[in-house]
């Protein structure tokens, strides 16, 4: 998972282990507020053998053994994969982090045998919808009251038909 010059030479995506559960839960709460997952959910998710979670982690500073979480994304394994979450810290937005993270998650899904990928996105989040549509996702449904304060649109990507230079 290559470094990206826009983010600094020390930053790269890494697989997130259960060691990061508390930090990821805090980051998730900052990113999604009432729709965030709690610590117990993150502990369970990060132990799953049929999903991969990636994070962009800043190096540890001072006495901290763990770095700061700057972005998190997850994808399930299987023929029908699901992007379970993508979140990017406000300081890292508009720098290509979300696109790079999504691309990494799609690579993992493909390597795990996925033929299609699904995700839900807030109906009010036009920026995220544009990102997904730019990758070829198509809106296939809507879930009323999916979030505490919003509906969700369901998106699907035909991974077998999708081409991207990252798969060449």
mmCIF file of C-alpha atoms in Angstrom:
data_model
loop_
_atom_site.group_PDB
_atom_site.id
_atom_site.type_symbol
_atom_site.label_atom_id
_atom_site.label_comp_id
_atom_site.label_asym_id
_atom_site.label_seq_id
_atom_site.Cartn_x
_atom_site.Cartn_y
_atom_site.Cartn_z
ATOM 1 C CA UNK A 1 0.000 0.000 0.000
ATOM 2 C CA UNK A 2 2.111 2.767 -1.431
ATOM 3 C CA UNK A 3 2.795 6.106 0.182
ATOM 4 C CA UNK A 4 1.121 9.136 -1.331
ATOM 5 C CA UNK A 5 3.210 12.299 -1.788
ATOM 6 C CA UNK A 6 0.245 14.561 -0.989
ATOM 7 C CA UNK A 7 -0.027 13.082 2.506
ATOM 8 C CA UNK A 8 3.649 12.974 3.440
ATOM 9 C CA UNK A 9 6.290 10.328 2.992
ATOM 10 C CA UNK A 10 5.583 8.634 6.339
ATOM 11 C CA UNK A 11 1.874 7.997 5.751
ATOM 12 C CA UNK A 12 0.513 4.827 4.190
ATOM 13 C CA UNK A 13 -2.516 2.608 4.546
ATOM 14 C CA UNK A 14 -2.138 -0.300 6.898
ATOM 15 C CA UNK A 15 -4.362 -3.127 8.051
ATOM 16 C CA UNK A 16 -6.011 -2.100 11.304
ATOM 17 C CA UNK A 17 -5.825 -4.635 14.115
ATOM 18 C CA UNK A 18 -7.970 -4.870 17.276
ATOM 19 C CA UNK A 19 -5.215 -2.932 19.074
ATOM 20 C CA UNK A 20 -6.613 0.177 17.375
ATOM 21 C CA UNK A 21 -10.252 -0.457 18.357
ATOM 22 C CA UNK A 22 -10.503 2.380 20.901
ATOM 23 C CA UNK A 23 -8.820 4.910 18.613
ATOM 24 C CA UNK A 24 -10.910 3.867 15.618
ATOM 25 C CA UNK A 25 -14.113 4.050 17.693
ATOM 26 C CA UNK A 26 -13.212 7.592 18.780
ATOM 27 C CA UNK A 27 -12.379 8.563 15.175
ATOM 28 C CA UNK A 28 -15.662 7.016 14.006
ATOM 29 C CA UNK A 29 -17.602 9.035 16.590
ATOM 30 C CA UNK A 30 -15.888 12.237 15.439
ATOM 31 C CA UNK A 31 -16.692 11.374 11.820
ATOM 32 C CA UNK A 32 -20.250 10.067 12.115
ATOM 33 C CA UNK A 33 -21.565 11.282 15.499
ATOM 34 C CA UNK A 34 -24.839 9.482 16.304
ATOM 35 C CA UNK A 35 -24.423 7.015 13.427
ATOM 36 C CA UNK A 36 -21.003 5.847 14.659
ATOM 37 C CA UNK A 37 -20.209 2.352 15.860
ATOM 38 C CA UNK A 38 -19.322 1.905 19.514
ATOM 39 C CA UNK A 39 -16.163 0.354 20.898
ATOM 40 C CA UNK A 40 -17.704 -3.128 21.239
ATOM 41 C CA UNK A 41 -18.728 -3.121 17.574
ATOM 42 C CA UNK A 42 -15.248 -2.030 16.477
ATOM 43 C CA UNK A 43 -13.607 -4.718 18.623
ATOM 44 C CA UNK A 44 -15.818 -7.311 16.944
ATOM 45 C CA UNK A 45 -15.345 -5.904 13.417
ATOM 46 C CA UNK A 46 -11.557 -5.759 13.678
ATOM 47 C CA UNK A 47 -11.472 -9.448 14.661
ATOM 48 C CA UNK A 48 -13.517 -10.628 11.670
ATOM 49 C CA UNK A 49 -11.702 -13.019 9.344
ATOM 50 C CA UNK A 50 -14.065 -12.227 6.450
ATOM 51 C CA UNK A 51 -13.373 -8.485 6.299
ATOM 52 C CA UNK A 52 -10.403 -6.151 6.015
ATOM 53 C CA UNK A 53 -10.105 -2.726 7.613
ATOM 54 C CA UNK A 54 -7.465 -0.256 6.485
ATOM 55 C CA UNK A 55 -6.344 2.922 8.154
ATOM 56 C CA UNK A 56 -4.176 5.874 7.337
ATOM 57 C CA UNK A 57 -2.231 6.272 10.548
ATOM 58 C CA UNK A 58 0.069 9.159 11.431
ATOM 59 C CA UNK A 59 3.245 8.104 13.220
ATOM 60 C CA UNK A 60 3.150 7.940 17.008
ATOM 61 C CA UNK A 61 4.450 11.039 18.789
ATOM 62 C CA UNK A 62 5.949 11.128 22.265
ATOM 63 C CA UNK A 63 5.058 8.300 24.610
ATOM 64 C CA UNK A 64 2.101 7.094 22.532
ATOM 65 C CA UNK A 65 2.670 3.617 21.114
ATOM 66 C CA UNK A 66 -0.067 4.091 18.503
ATOM 67 C CA UNK A 67 -0.349 6.799 15.904
ATOM 68 C CA UNK A 68 -3.296 9.054 15.127
ATOM 69 C CA UNK A 69 -6.067 7.692 12.894
ATOM 70 C CA UNK A 70 -6.510 9.920 9.818
ATOM 71 C CA UNK A 71 -8.736 7.662 7.684
ATOM 72 C CA UNK A 72 -10.514 4.316 8.004
ATOM 73 C CA UNK A 73 -12.189 2.039 5.497
ATOM 74 C CA UNK A 74 -13.515 -1.500 5.558
ATOM 75 C CA UNK A 75 -14.627 -4.120 3.065
ATOM 76 C CA UNK A 76 -16.152 -7.563 3.540
ATOM 77 C CA UNK A 77 -14.902 -10.589 1.620
ATOM 78 C CA UNK A 78 -16.988 -12.756 -0.683
ATOM 79 C CA UNK A 79 -18.713 -12.704 -4.062
ATOM 80 C CA UNK A 80 -20.891 -9.797 -2.916
ATOM 81 C CA UNK A 81 -18.527 -7.536 -0.992
ATOM 82 C CA UNK A 82 -19.685 -4.546 1.009
ATOM 83 C CA UNK A 83 -17.835 -1.346 1.792
ATOM 84 C CA UNK A 84 -18.810 -1.087 5.451
ATOM 85 C CA UNK A 85 -17.265 2.307 6.150
ATOM 86 C CA UNK A 86 -15.056 5.025 4.739
ATOM 87 C CA UNK A 87 -14.120 8.082 6.771
ATOM 88 C CA UNK A 88 -11.393 10.675 6.299
ATOM 89 C CA UNK A 89 -10.246 13.210 8.892
ATOM 90 C CA UNK A 90 -11.165 16.803 7.992
ATOM 91 C CA UNK A 91 -7.465 17.731 7.800
ATOM 92 C CA UNK A 92 -6.910 15.097 5.090
ATOM 93 C CA UNK A 93 -9.921 15.785 2.876
ATOM 94 C CA UNK A 94 -9.548 17.050 -0.698
ATOM 95 C CA UNK A 95 -6.114 15.392 -0.920
ATOM 96 C CA UNK A 96 -7.142 12.179 -2.664
ATOM 97 C CA UNK A 97 -7.221 10.098 0.523
ATOM 98 C CA UNK A 98 -10.839 8.959 0.068
ATOM 99 C CA UNK A 99 -10.228 7.945 -3.545
ATOM 100 C CA UNK A 100 -7.024 6.104 -2.681
ATOM 101 C CA UNK A 101 -8.698 4.332 0.231
ATOM 102 C CA UNK A 102 -11.652 3.273 -1.916
ATOM 103 C CA UNK A 103 -9.261 2.012 -4.610
ATOM 104 C CA UNK A 104 -7.355 -0.063 -2.005
ATOM 105 C CA UNK A 105 -10.611 -1.531 -0.679
ATOM 106 C CA UNK A 106 -11.733 -2.454 -4.209
ATOM 107 C CA UNK A 107 -8.375 -4.148 -4.821
ATOM 108 C CA UNK A 108 -8.874 -6.212 -1.672
ATOM 109 C CA UNK A 109 -12.433 -7.117 -2.701
ATOM 110 C CA UNK A 110 -11.228 -8.230 -6.118
ATOM 111 C CA UNK A 111 -8.402 -10.322 -4.655
ATOM 112 C CA UNK A 112 -10.935 -11.941 -2.310
ATOM 113 C CA UNK A 113 -13.107 -13.005 -5.269
ATOM 114 C CA UNK A 114 -15.769 -10.297 -5.251
ATOM 115 C CA UNK A 115 -17.846 -9.897 -8.385
ATOM 116 C CA UNK A 116 -19.811 -6.918 -7.125
ATOM 117 C CA UNK A 117 -19.475 -4.397 -4.320
ATOM 118 C CA UNK A 118 -22.276 -2.665 -2.431
ATOM 119 C CA UNK A 119 -22.354 0.290 -0.067
ATOM 120 C CA UNK A 120 -24.751 2.691 1.602
ATOM 121 C CA UNK A 121 -24.209 6.437 1.616
ATOM 122 C CA UNK A 122 -26.109 9.261 3.250
ATOM 123 C CA UNK A 123 -28.733 10.759 0.946
ATOM 124 C CA UNK A 124 -27.473 14.226 1.962
ATOM 125 C CA UNK A 125 -23.789 13.470 1.221
ATOM 126 C CA UNK A 126 -23.388 14.613 -2.371
ATOM 127 C CA UNK A 127 -19.592 14.619 -2.107
ATOM 128 C CA UNK A 128 -19.400 10.934 -1.202
ATOM 129 C CA UNK A 129 -21.980 10.088 -3.859
ATOM 130 C CA UNK A 130 -19.855 11.862 -6.478
ATOM 131 C CA UNK A 131 -16.794 9.904 -5.345
ATOM 132 C CA UNK A 132 -18.587 6.561 -5.667
ATOM 133 C CA UNK A 133 -20.189 7.453 -8.987
ATOM 134 C CA UNK A 134 -16.755 8.492 -10.268
ATOM 135 C CA UNK A 135 -15.585 4.942 -9.599
ATOM 136 C CA UNK A 136 -18.543 3.528 -11.532
ATOM 137 C CA UNK A 137 -20.928 2.749 -8.675
ATOM 138 C CA UNK A 138 -24.597 2.957 -9.681
ATOM 139 C CA UNK A 139 -27.418 3.875 -7.324
ATOM 140 C CA UNK A 140 -29.708 0.846 -7.038
ATOM 141 C CA UNK A 141 -31.902 1.598 -4.056
ATOM 142 C CA UNK A 142 -32.810 3.694 -1.055
ATOM 143 C CA UNK A 143 -33.209 2.859 2.630
ATOM 144 C CA UNK A 144 -35.543 5.212 4.472
ATOM 145 C CA UNK A 145 -34.373 6.280 7.952
ATOM 146 C CA UNK A 146 -31.209 4.153 7.651
ATOM 147 C CA UNK A 147 -29.247 6.711 9.665
ATOM 148 C CA UNK A 148 -30.615 8.450 12.774
ATOM 149 C CA UNK A 149 -30.926 11.686 10.804
ATOM 150 C CA UNK A 150 -30.947 10.692 7.135
ATOM 151 C CA UNK A 151 -31.921 8.172 4.491
ATOM 152 C CA UNK A 152 -29.321 6.107 2.647
ATOM 153 C CA UNK A 153 -28.807 5.415 -1.005
ATOM 154 C CA UNK A 154 -27.602 1.925 -1.903
ATOM 155 C CA UNK A 155 -24.883 1.771 -4.542
ATOM 156 C CA UNK A 156 -23.540 -1.196 -6.522
ATOM 157 C CA UNK A 157 -20.358 -1.658 -8.552
ATOM 158 C CA UNK A 158 -19.945 -4.504 -11.051
ATOM 159 C CA UNK A 159 -16.351 -5.326 -10.150
ATOM 160 C CA UNK A 160 -15.965 -7.798 -13.031
ATOM 161 C CA UNK A 161 -16.726 -5.087 -15.590
ATOM 162 C CA UNK A 162 -14.878 -2.300 -13.770
ATOM 163 C CA UNK A 163 -11.444 -1.386 -15.020
ATOM 164 C CA UNK A 164 -8.934 0.814 -13.303
ATOM 165 C CA UNK A 165 -5.202 1.220 -13.708
ATOM 166 C CA UNK A 166 -4.697 -0.231 -10.235
ATOM 167 C CA UNK A 167 -5.727 -3.645 -11.596
ATOM 168 C CA UNK A 168 -3.466 -3.629 -14.645
#
